[in-house]
């Protein structure tokens, strides 16, 4: 019986990641300047990084897959122009089709251009997804798990979403605005931010506040979610209060690893990651370098795997502003059905045990009790 085949199109996150992926393919990049390396990358074609022989669902369904590299860095979207990068991504889609892929996820910046994949979906019969629905669902699930582990009162918490108007950010806002006390929004586009804030104010019980500066939005915030397309880190350690939960879903990351290692009083974790169904081989994850631990997969990739297991032949998460709460709940339920779940909290090579997370919650309670005593 023919196995459905999923695909994932990724790109280089930074120079270090690029050099790890290309290995001997273009070892000369190690020796030349950025100008020349950019010129070499610009001439490269999309290529197969690894073939995934099989992934087995808890239901018994077996699928295979292809991990494809679309050669560019995030900064190239600006320097080369969106039209050029769009054509490069389209070439990668055609290459995926040649490899027999039927269910394809556009990873990272490949899903941002062309109105969140909508332009590309009109040019191909491939079943496309950005994977943003499952990514956002994993973020929400991770935040809820952290809150529950720390035994915090969700209805009283202050949440800041940085990159609130993006697909993942706005989806997180829609769900959390029904659960928390105050929701703070930050984004670069003031007009979109105002529209989002008005919509949330009408449809949610939470207090909605718009901020222009990240540093102001995250002060005293209990939960911080970063989902931006920024190319650098944007959070400063001194702005984050003790006991805070920080979920970084952005690629490249918005949080520096130094912050994680220097603050043992906050929980900082990579959001939007999924654990594969039990008893599946994970060596391909390490070989493909799609996660730093070689065991988890990006939510956007997991969404394509889940859709292939479901034989779901439609464009599930494509088009700006079309990610809904219903879609988040649907894809998360399908993930559970097939055996996907939350991995252990980590940031890079730093892992967090449940006891560590509980200690942060207890330390937070002690500090709050001291403040209350001083004031009253």
mmCIF file of C-alpha atoms in Angstrom:
data_model
loop_
_atom_site.group_PDB
_atom_site.id
_atom_site.type_symbol
_atom_site.label_atom_id
_atom_site.label_comp_id
_atom_site.label_asym_id
_atom_site.label_seq_id
_atom_site.Cartn_x
_atom_site.Cartn_y
_atom_site.Cartn_z
ATOM 1 C CA UNK A 1 0.000 0.000 0.000
ATOM 2 C CA UNK A 2 1.358 3.415 -0.977
ATOM 3 C CA UNK A 3 2.394 5.616 1.958
ATOM 4 C CA UNK A 4 1.375 9.258 1.967
ATOM 5 C CA UNK A 5 4.418 11.492 1.809
ATOM 6 C CA UNK A 6 4.796 14.778 3.701
ATOM 7 C CA UNK A 7 7.383 17.438 3.040
ATOM 8 C CA UNK A 8 8.976 20.337 4.856
ATOM 9 C CA UNK A 9 10.739 23.304 3.243
ATOM 10 C CA UNK A 10 13.187 25.002 5.585
ATOM 11 C CA UNK A 11 15.963 27.556 5.192
ATOM 12 C CA UNK A 12 19.170 28.567 6.931
ATOM 13 C CA UNK A 13 18.506 30.370 10.225
ATOM 14 C CA UNK A 14 21.953 31.961 10.532
ATOM 15 C CA UNK A 15 25.512 31.493 9.281
ATOM 16 C CA UNK A 16 26.297 28.804 11.866
ATOM 17 C CA UNK A 17 23.190 26.826 10.955
ATOM 18 C CA UNK A 18 23.996 27.212 7.257
ATOM 19 C CA UNK A 19 27.510 25.827 7.642
ATOM 20 C CA UNK A 20 26.217 22.851 9.625
ATOM 21 C CA UNK A 21 23.682 21.997 6.941
ATOM 22 C CA UNK A 22 25.820 22.382 3.848
ATOM 23 C CA UNK A 23 28.805 20.390 5.230
ATOM 24 C CA UNK A 24 30.918 19.535 2.182
ATOM 25 C CA UNK A 25 28.341 20.785 -0.308
ATOM 26 C CA UNK A 26 29.914 24.234 -0.349
ATOM 27 C CA UNK A 27 32.761 24.152 2.159
ATOM 28 C CA UNK A 28 34.240 27.198 0.408
ATOM 29 C CA UNK A 29 31.680 29.355 2.259
ATOM 30 C CA UNK A 30 33.872 28.981 5.328
ATOM 31 C CA UNK A 31 36.690 30.759 3.552
ATOM 32 C CA UNK A 32 35.008 33.719 1.834
ATOM 33 C CA UNK A 33 33.442 37.022 2.850
ATOM 34 C CA UNK A 34 29.716 37.523 3.365
ATOM 35 C CA UNK A 35 29.409 39.248 -0.018
ATOM 36 C CA UNK A 36 30.864 36.268 -1.865
ATOM 37 C CA UNK A 37 29.045 33.685 0.243
ATOM 38 C CA UNK A 38 25.760 35.487 -0.453
ATOM 39 C CA UNK A 39 26.546 35.372 -4.167
ATOM 40 C CA UNK A 40 27.224 31.627 -3.960
ATOM 41 C CA UNK A 41 24.030 30.942 -2.003
ATOM 42 C CA UNK A 42 22.033 32.981 -4.507
ATOM 43 C CA UNK A 43 23.045 30.549 -7.259
ATOM 44 C CA UNK A 44 22.135 27.440 -5.251
ATOM 45 C CA UNK A 45 19.015 25.418 -6.023
ATOM 46 C CA UNK A 46 16.678 23.861 -3.448
ATOM 47 C CA UNK A 47 17.955 20.434 -2.432
ATOM 48 C CA UNK A 48 16.948 17.352 -0.491
ATOM 49 C CA UNK A 49 18.463 17.380 2.969
ATOM 50 C CA UNK A 50 17.153 14.022 4.111
ATOM 51 C CA UNK A 51 14.505 11.451 3.319
ATOM 52 C CA UNK A 52 12.410 10.324 6.285
ATOM 53 C CA UNK A 53 11.739 6.614 5.735
ATOM 54 C CA UNK A 54 8.667 6.347 7.924
ATOM 55 C CA UNK A 55 6.790 7.765 10.896
ATOM 56 C CA UNK A 56 4.166 5.591 12.554
ATOM 57 C CA UNK A 57 1.010 7.081 14.057
ATOM 58 C CA UNK A 58 -0.559 5.722 17.245
ATOM 59 C CA UNK A 59 -3.428 4.697 14.949
ATOM 60 C CA UNK A 60 -1.061 2.529 12.899
ATOM 61 C CA UNK A 61 -0.926 4.811 9.859
ATOM 62 C CA UNK A 62 2.565 5.011 8.324
ATOM 63 C CA UNK A 63 3.845 7.996 6.336
ATOM 64 C CA UNK A 64 7.174 8.986 4.808
ATOM 65 C CA UNK A 65 8.663 12.374 4.154
ATOM 66 C CA UNK A 66 11.228 14.703 2.645
ATOM 67 C CA UNK A 67 13.128 17.550 4.304
ATOM 68 C CA UNK A 68 14.084 20.156 1.701
ATOM 69 C CA UNK A 69 16.374 23.149 2.039
ATOM 70 C CA UNK A 70 15.465 26.379 0.283
ATOM 71 C CA UNK A 71 18.868 28.146 0.319
ATOM 72 C CA UNK A 72 18.562 31.581 1.851
ATOM 73 C CA UNK A 73 18.950 33.359 5.179
ATOM 74 C CA UNK A 74 16.263 35.542 6.800
ATOM 75 C CA UNK A 75 18.203 38.701 5.925
ATOM 76 C CA UNK A 76 18.090 37.740 2.247
ATOM 77 C CA UNK A 77 14.351 38.427 2.135
ATOM 78 C CA UNK A 78 15.258 42.101 2.465
ATOM 79 C CA UNK A 79 18.479 42.190 0.467
ATOM 80 C CA UNK A 80 17.290 40.024 -2.450
ATOM 81 C CA UNK A 81 13.679 41.187 -2.413
ATOM 82 C CA UNK A 82 10.510 39.243 -1.708
ATOM 83 C CA UNK A 83 9.809 38.460 -5.372
ATOM 84 C CA UNK A 84 13.167 36.689 -5.804
ATOM 85 C CA UNK A 85 12.747 34.682 -2.605
ATOM 86 C CA UNK A 86 9.155 33.853 -3.559
ATOM 87 C CA UNK A 87 10.375 32.310 -6.819
ATOM 88 C CA UNK A 88 13.016 30.372 -4.927
ATOM 89 C CA UNK A 89 10.352 28.940 -2.602
ATOM 90 C CA UNK A 90 8.209 28.054 -5.619
ATOM 91 C CA UNK A 91 11.180 26.179 -7.078
ATOM 92 C CA UNK A 92 11.381 24.264 -3.791
ATOM 93 C CA UNK A 93 7.679 23.382 -4.045
ATOM 94 C CA UNK A 94 8.208 22.053 -7.584
ATOM 95 C CA UNK A 95 11.189 20.044 -6.337
ATOM 96 C CA UNK A 96 9.055 18.597 -3.524
ATOM 97 C CA UNK A 97 6.478 17.564 -6.108
ATOM 98 C CA UNK A 98 9.182 15.764 -8.088
ATOM 99 C CA UNK A 99 10.093 13.848 -4.913
ATOM 100 C CA UNK A 100 6.502 12.658 -4.557
ATOM 101 C CA UNK A 101 5.462 14.960 -1.698
ATOM 102 C CA UNK A 102 1.710 15.468 -1.330
ATOM 103 C CA UNK A 103 1.413 17.372 1.971
ATOM 104 C CA UNK A 104 3.889 20.211 2.268
ATOM 105 C CA UNK A 105 4.709 22.603 5.117
ATOM 106 C CA UNK A 106 6.369 25.929 4.408
ATOM 107 C CA UNK A 107 8.754 26.433 7.316
ATOM 108 C CA UNK A 108 10.047 29.689 8.778
ATOM 109 C CA UNK A 109 10.285 32.626 6.385
ATOM 110 C CA UNK A 110 9.138 30.488 3.426
ATOM 111 C CA UNK A 111 5.614 30.752 4.853
ATOM 112 C CA UNK A 112 5.704 34.482 5.583
ATOM 113 C CA UNK A 113 6.248 35.782 2.060
ATOM 114 C CA UNK A 114 3.402 35.844 -0.462
ATOM 115 C CA UNK A 115 0.683 36.697 2.060
ATOM 116 C CA UNK A 116 1.468 33.752 4.343
ATOM 117 C CA UNK A 117 1.636 31.252 1.469
ATOM 118 C CA UNK A 118 -1.584 32.361 -0.222
ATOM 119 C CA UNK A 119 0.210 33.508 -3.418
ATOM 120 C CA UNK A 120 2.049 30.191 -3.688
ATOM 121 C CA UNK A 121 -1.118 28.172 -3.090
ATOM 122 C CA UNK A 122 -2.632 29.683 -6.248
ATOM 123 C CA UNK A 123 0.326 28.440 -8.311
ATOM 124 C CA UNK A 124 0.374 24.787 -7.274
ATOM 125 C CA UNK A 125 -1.975 21.860 -6.708
ATOM 126 C CA UNK A 126 0.144 20.778 -3.723
ATOM 127 C CA UNK A 127 -1.629 20.573 -0.350
ATOM 128 C CA UNK A 128 0.146 23.410 1.472
ATOM 129 C CA UNK A 129 0.279 24.561 5.072
ATOM 130 C CA UNK A 130 2.327 27.085 6.999
ATOM 131 C CA UNK A 131 1.984 24.894 10.089
ATOM 132 C CA UNK A 132 1.005 27.983 12.074
ATOM 133 C CA UNK A 133 -2.153 26.419 13.519
ATOM 134 C CA UNK A 134 -0.374 23.541 15.240
ATOM 135 C CA UNK A 135 2.539 25.778 16.222
ATOM 136 C CA UNK A 136 0.185 28.206 17.967
ATOM 137 C CA UNK A 137 -1.706 25.325 19.591
ATOM 138 C CA UNK A 138 1.566 23.953 20.984
ATOM 139 C CA UNK A 139 2.472 27.403 22.336
ATOM 140 C CA UNK A 140 -0.855 27.655 24.167
ATOM 141 C CA UNK A 141 -0.533 24.113 25.477
ATOM 142 C CA UNK A 142 3.004 24.810 26.700
ATOM 143 C CA UNK A 143 1.978 28.024 28.452
ATOM 144 C CA UNK A 144 -0.965 26.312 30.132
ATOM 145 C CA UNK A 145 1.263 23.462 31.292
ATOM 146 C CA UNK A 146 3.793 25.905 32.784
ATOM 147 C CA UNK A 147 1.031 27.849 34.545
ATOM 148 C CA UNK A 148 -0.487 24.672 35.949
ATOM 149 C CA UNK A 149 2.903 23.356 37.095
ATOM 150 C CA UNK A 150 3.596 26.629 38.920
ATOM 151 C CA UNK A 151 0.016 26.555 40.300
ATOM 152 C CA UNK A 152 -0.709 30.089 39.115
ATOM 153 C CA UNK A 153 -4.221 31.608 38.781
ATOM 154 C CA UNK A 154 -4.595 31.994 34.993
ATOM 155 C CA UNK A 155 -7.504 34.441 35.269
ATOM 156 C CA UNK A 156 -5.310 36.925 37.168
ATOM 157 C CA UNK A 157 -2.199 36.792 34.982
ATOM 158 C CA UNK A 158 -0.777 39.516 32.755
ATOM 159 C CA UNK A 159 0.327 38.237 29.329
ATOM 160 C CA UNK A 160 2.439 40.109 26.770
ATOM 161 C CA UNK A 161 2.444 38.926 23.154
ATOM 162 C CA UNK A 162 5.285 40.359 21.069
ATOM 163 C CA UNK A 163 4.471 40.070 17.374
ATOM 164 C CA UNK A 164 0.771 40.062 18.199
ATOM 165 C CA UNK A 165 -0.503 40.747 14.676
ATOM 166 C CA UNK A 166 1.266 37.811 13.026
ATOM 167 C CA UNK A 167 -0.600 34.569 12.408
ATOM 168 C CA UNK A 168 0.849 32.780 15.427
ATOM 169 C CA UNK A 169 0.734 35.852 17.669
ATOM 170 C CA UNK A 170 -2.870 36.740 16.820
ATOM 171 C CA UNK A 171 -3.997 33.124 17.267
ATOM 172 C CA UNK A 172 -2.390 33.069 20.720
ATOM 173 C CA UNK A 173 -4.099 36.362 21.535
ATOM 174 C CA UNK A 174 -7.499 35.024 20.492
ATOM 175 C CA UNK A 175 -7.214 32.016 22.813
ATOM 176 C CA UNK A 176 -5.489 33.627 25.784
ATOM 177 C CA UNK A 177 -7.797 36.657 25.798
ATOM 178 C CA UNK A 178 -10.507 34.277 27.024
ATOM 179 C CA UNK A 179 -8.368 32.936 29.863
ATOM 180 C CA UNK A 180 -6.191 35.681 31.389
ATOM 181 C CA UNK A 181 -6.693 38.945 33.258
ATOM 182 C CA UNK A 182 -4.738 41.329 31.038
ATOM 183 C CA UNK A 183 -3.374 40.948 27.516
ATOM 184 C CA UNK A 184 -0.656 43.302 26.275
ATOM 185 C CA UNK A 185 -0.048 43.615 22.545
ATOM 186 C CA UNK A 186 3.101 44.717 20.710
ATOM 187 C CA UNK A 187 3.704 44.771 16.934
ATOM 188 C CA UNK A 188 5.410 46.942 14.339
ATOM 189 C CA UNK A 189 2.282 47.764 12.318
ATOM 190 C CA UNK A 190 0.240 50.185 14.417
ATOM 191 C CA UNK A 191 -2.805 50.008 12.163
ATOM 192 C CA UNK A 192 -3.043 46.217 12.324
ATOM 193 C CA UNK A 193 -2.398 46.393 16.053
ATOM 194 C CA UNK A 194 -5.324 48.776 16.577
ATOM 195 C CA UNK A 195 -7.662 46.549 14.555
ATOM 196 C CA UNK A 196 -6.605 43.472 16.534
ATOM 197 C CA UNK A 197 -7.038 45.281 19.857
ATOM 198 C CA UNK A 198 -10.549 46.453 18.948
ATOM 199 C CA UNK A 199 -11.562 42.944 17.892
ATOM 200 C CA UNK A 200 -10.230 41.435 21.119
ATOM 201 C CA UNK A 201 -11.917 44.083 23.276
ATOM 202 C CA UNK A 202 -15.293 43.224 21.738
ATOM 203 C CA UNK A 203 -14.926 39.468 22.023
ATOM 204 C CA UNK A 204 -12.988 38.818 25.231
ATOM 205 C CA UNK A 205 -13.266 39.493 28.984
ATOM 206 C CA UNK A 206 -9.549 40.304 29.409
ATOM 207 C CA UNK A 207 -8.225 43.838 29.676
ATOM 208 C CA UNK A 208 -6.540 44.636 26.329
ATOM 209 C CA UNK A 209 -3.630 47.112 26.286
ATOM 210 C CA UNK A 210 -1.524 48.204 23.285
ATOM 211 C CA UNK A 211 2.166 49.044 23.784
ATOM 212 C CA UNK A 212 4.690 50.614 21.435
ATOM 213 C CA UNK A 213 7.824 49.404 23.233
ATOM 214 C CA UNK A 214 8.688 45.828 24.089
ATOM 215 C CA UNK A 215 10.471 46.849 27.287
ATOM 216 C CA UNK A 216 7.333 48.557 28.611
ATOM 217 C CA UNK A 217 5.015 45.727 27.597
ATOM 218 C CA UNK A 218 6.976 43.006 29.380
ATOM 219 C CA UNK A 219 7.614 44.821 32.673
ATOM 220 C CA UNK A 220 5.663 43.032 35.399
ATOM 221 C CA UNK A 221 4.227 40.569 32.836
ATOM 222 C CA UNK A 222 3.610 37.072 34.158
ATOM 223 C CA UNK A 223 3.788 35.459 30.716
ATOM 224 C CA UNK A 224 5.704 36.679 27.655
ATOM 225 C CA UNK A 225 5.222 35.151 24.209
ATOM 226 C CA UNK A 226 7.566 36.237 21.415
ATOM 227 C CA UNK A 227 6.424 35.429 17.879
ATOM 228 C CA UNK A 228 8.177 37.982 15.713
ATOM 229 C CA UNK A 229 10.148 37.913 12.476
ATOM 230 C CA UNK A 230 12.939 39.975 14.054
ATOM 231 C CA UNK A 231 16.440 38.904 13.110
ATOM 232 C CA UNK A 232 17.947 39.627 16.545
ATOM 233 C CA UNK A 233 17.152 39.106 20.215
ATOM 234 C CA UNK A 234 14.612 41.616 21.545
ATOM 235 C CA UNK A 235 14.216 40.843 25.258
ATOM 236 C CA UNK A 236 16.453 42.319 27.951
ATOM 237 C CA UNK A 237 16.951 40.349 31.138
ATOM 238 C CA UNK A 238 16.442 43.356 33.419
ATOM 239 C CA UNK A 239 12.925 43.893 32.021
ATOM 240 C CA UNK A 240 11.708 40.409 32.954
ATOM 241 C CA UNK A 241 10.324 39.971 36.437
ATOM 242 C CA UNK A 242 11.159 37.097 38.737
ATOM 243 C CA UNK A 243 8.825 34.136 38.301
ATOM 244 C CA UNK A 244 7.872 35.010 34.721
ATOM 245 C CA UNK A 245 7.182 32.457 31.983
ATOM 246 C CA UNK A 246 8.775 33.283 28.624
ATOM 247 C CA UNK A 247 7.791 31.293 25.533
ATOM 248 C CA UNK A 248 9.983 32.003 22.503
ATOM 249 C CA UNK A 249 8.406 30.686 19.311
ATOM 250 C CA UNK A 250 10.366 32.910 16.914
ATOM 251 C CA UNK A 251 13.017 31.631 14.482
ATOM 252 C CA UNK A 252 15.597 33.106 14.666
ATOM 253 C CA UNK A 253 15.015 33.230 18.419
ATOM 254 C CA UNK A 254 14.050 36.435 20.203
ATOM 255 C CA UNK A 255 15.746 35.427 23.465
ATOM 256 C CA UNK A 256 19.482 35.109 23.965
ATOM 257 C CA UNK A 257 20.812 31.907 25.528
ATOM 258 C CA UNK A 258 22.799 34.052 27.997
ATOM 259 C CA UNK A 259 19.502 35.255 29.484
ATOM 260 C CA UNK A 260 18.386 31.660 29.966
ATOM 261 C CA UNK A 261 21.605 30.648 31.715
ATOM 262 C CA UNK A 262 21.812 33.749 33.905
ATOM 263 C CA UNK A 263 18.232 33.742 35.241
ATOM 264 C CA UNK A 264 17.286 30.745 37.365
ATOM 265 C CA UNK A 265 14.193 32.574 38.603
ATOM 266 C CA UNK A 266 12.331 32.574 35.269
ATOM 267 C CA UNK A 267 11.207 29.827 32.892
ATOM 268 C CA UNK A 268 12.285 30.452 29.298
ATOM 269 C CA UNK A 269 11.389 27.735 26.801
ATOM 270 C CA UNK A 270 11.166 27.198 23.068
ATOM 271 C CA UNK A 271 7.502 27.092 22.130
ATOM 272 C CA UNK A 272 5.864 25.460 19.145
ATOM 273 C CA UNK A 273 7.853 22.204 19.356
ATOM 274 C CA UNK A 274 6.272 18.752 19.216
ATOM 275 C CA UNK A 275 7.326 15.310 20.401
ATOM 276 C CA UNK A 276 6.860 12.565 17.814
ATOM 277 C CA UNK A 277 4.544 9.632 18.530
ATOM 278 C CA UNK A 278 6.191 7.079 20.870
ATOM 279 C CA UNK A 279 8.512 4.393 19.511
ATOM 280 C CA UNK A 280 9.486 6.338 16.400
ATOM 281 C CA UNK A 281 13.087 6.632 15.251
ATOM 282 C CA UNK A 282 14.364 10.184 15.851
ATOM 283 C CA UNK A 283 17.837 9.944 14.324
ATOM 284 C CA UNK A 284 16.600 11.685 11.194
ATOM 285 C CA UNK A 285 15.693 14.730 13.332
ATOM 286 C CA UNK A 286 19.328 15.004 14.390
ATOM 287 C CA UNK A 287 20.681 14.309 10.892
ATOM 288 C CA UNK A 288 18.415 16.973 9.404
ATOM 289 C CA UNK A 289 19.343 19.414 12.198
ATOM 290 C CA UNK A 290 15.740 20.525 12.424
ATOM 291 C CA UNK A 291 15.899 20.680 16.214
ATOM 292 C CA UNK A 292 18.765 21.256 18.579
ATOM 293 C CA UNK A 293 17.984 18.136 20.627
ATOM 294 C CA UNK A 294 17.531 15.746 17.716
ATOM 295 C CA UNK A 295 14.252 14.448 19.169
ATOM 296 C CA UNK A 296 11.574 17.099 18.725
ATOM 297 C CA UNK A 297 10.200 18.625 15.532
ATOM 298 C CA UNK A 298 8.939 22.090 14.728
ATOM 299 C CA UNK A 299 5.177 22.453 15.027
ATOM 300 C CA UNK A 300 5.003 23.545 11.387
ATOM 301 C CA UNK A 301 6.637 20.269 10.296
ATOM 302 C CA UNK A 302 4.480 18.236 12.680
ATOM 303 C CA UNK A 303 1.363 19.783 11.142
ATOM 304 C CA UNK A 304 2.303 18.445 7.692
ATOM 305 C CA UNK A 305 2.955 14.987 9.190
ATOM 306 C CA UNK A 306 -0.420 15.003 10.959
ATOM 307 C CA UNK A 307 -2.249 16.142 7.805
ATOM 308 C CA UNK A 308 -0.575 13.386 5.782
ATOM 309 C CA UNK A 309 -1.628 10.835 8.409
ATOM 310 C CA UNK A 310 -5.180 12.161 8.108
ATOM 311 C CA UNK A 311 -4.975 12.239 4.287
ATOM 312 C CA UNK A 312 -6.236 15.811 4.664
ATOM 313 C CA UNK A 313 -6.181 17.246 1.154
ATOM 314 C CA UNK A 314 -6.620 20.989 1.573
ATOM 315 C CA UNK A 315 -4.560 24.087 2.354
ATOM 316 C CA UNK A 316 -4.944 23.950 6.126
ATOM 317 C CA UNK A 317 -2.994 26.973 7.429
ATOM 318 C CA UNK A 318 -2.529 29.230 4.429
ATOM 319 C CA UNK A 319 -3.347 32.938 4.021
ATOM 320 C CA UNK A 320 -2.838 35.829 6.397
ATOM 321 C CA UNK A 321 -5.295 36.199 9.255
ATOM 322 C CA UNK A 322 -7.122 32.916 8.607
ATOM 323 C CA UNK A 323 -5.845 30.964 11.624
ATOM 324 C CA UNK A 324 -8.858 30.446 13.894
ATOM 325 C CA UNK A 325 -9.409 29.054 17.374
ATOM 326 C CA UNK A 326 -11.431 26.226 15.806
ATOM 327 C CA UNK A 327 -8.447 25.278 13.617
ATOM 328 C CA UNK A 328 -6.105 25.329 16.607
ATOM 329 C CA UNK A 329 -8.388 23.017 18.554
ATOM 330 C CA UNK A 330 -8.922 20.739 15.542
ATOM 331 C CA UNK A 331 -5.246 20.239 14.681
ATOM 332 C CA UNK A 332 -4.276 19.809 18.350
ATOM 333 C CA UNK A 333 -6.898 17.085 18.753
ATOM 334 C CA UNK A 334 -5.595 15.374 15.587
ATOM 335 C CA UNK A 335 -2.076 15.554 17.012
ATOM 336 C CA UNK A 336 -3.218 13.769 20.173
ATOM 337 C CA UNK A 337 -5.040 11.191 18.068
ATOM 338 C CA UNK A 338 -1.822 10.321 16.223
ATOM 339 C CA UNK A 339 0.391 10.380 19.330
ATOM 340 C CA UNK A 340 2.062 13.787 19.130
ATOM 341 C CA UNK A 341 2.550 15.760 22.339
ATOM 342 C CA UNK A 342 4.509 18.383 24.228
ATOM 343 C CA UNK A 343 8.222 17.671 24.688
ATOM 344 C CA UNK A 344 10.188 18.447 27.844
ATOM 345 C CA UNK A 345 10.668 22.181 28.299
ATOM 346 C CA UNK A 346 14.068 23.350 27.049
ATOM 347 C CA UNK A 347 15.909 26.241 25.512
ATOM 348 C CA UNK A 348 18.782 25.211 23.279
ATOM 349 C CA UNK A 349 20.790 22.702 25.291
ATOM 350 C CA UNK A 350 19.275 23.778 28.635
ATOM 351 C CA UNK A 351 16.511 21.447 29.889
ATOM 352 C CA UNK A 352 14.027 22.155 32.675
ATOM 353 C CA UNK A 353 12.688 19.477 34.992
ATOM 354 C CA UNK A 354 9.203 19.772 36.491
ATOM 355 C CA UNK A 355 10.696 20.287 39.973
ATOM 356 C CA UNK A 356 12.670 23.304 38.710
ATOM 357 C CA UNK A 357 9.488 24.836 37.269
ATOM 358 C CA UNK A 358 7.606 24.234 40.525
ATOM 359 C CA UNK A 359 10.425 25.890 42.486
ATOM 360 C CA UNK A 360 10.112 29.009 40.324
ATOM 361 C CA UNK A 361 6.401 29.110 41.154
ATOM 362 C CA UNK A 362 7.030 28.706 44.880
ATOM 363 C CA UNK A 363 9.773 31.349 44.853
ATOM 364 C CA UNK A 364 7.349 33.681 43.096
ATOM 365 C CA UNK A 365 4.721 33.039 45.786
ATOM 366 C CA UNK A 366 7.232 33.819 48.554
ATOM 367 C CA UNK A 367 8.286 37.073 46.905
ATOM 368 C CA UNK A 368 4.663 38.095 46.395
ATOM 369 C CA UNK A 369 3.911 37.369 50.051
ATOM 370 C CA UNK A 370 6.824 39.603 51.105
ATOM 371 C CA UNK A 371 5.586 42.459 48.903
ATOM 372 C CA UNK A 372 2.047 42.105 50.270
ATOM 373 C CA UNK A 373 3.345 42.162 53.845
ATOM 374 C CA UNK A 374 5.427 45.290 53.194
ATOM 375 C CA UNK A 375 2.511 47.148 51.629
ATOM 376 C CA UNK A 376 -0.149 46.196 54.118
#
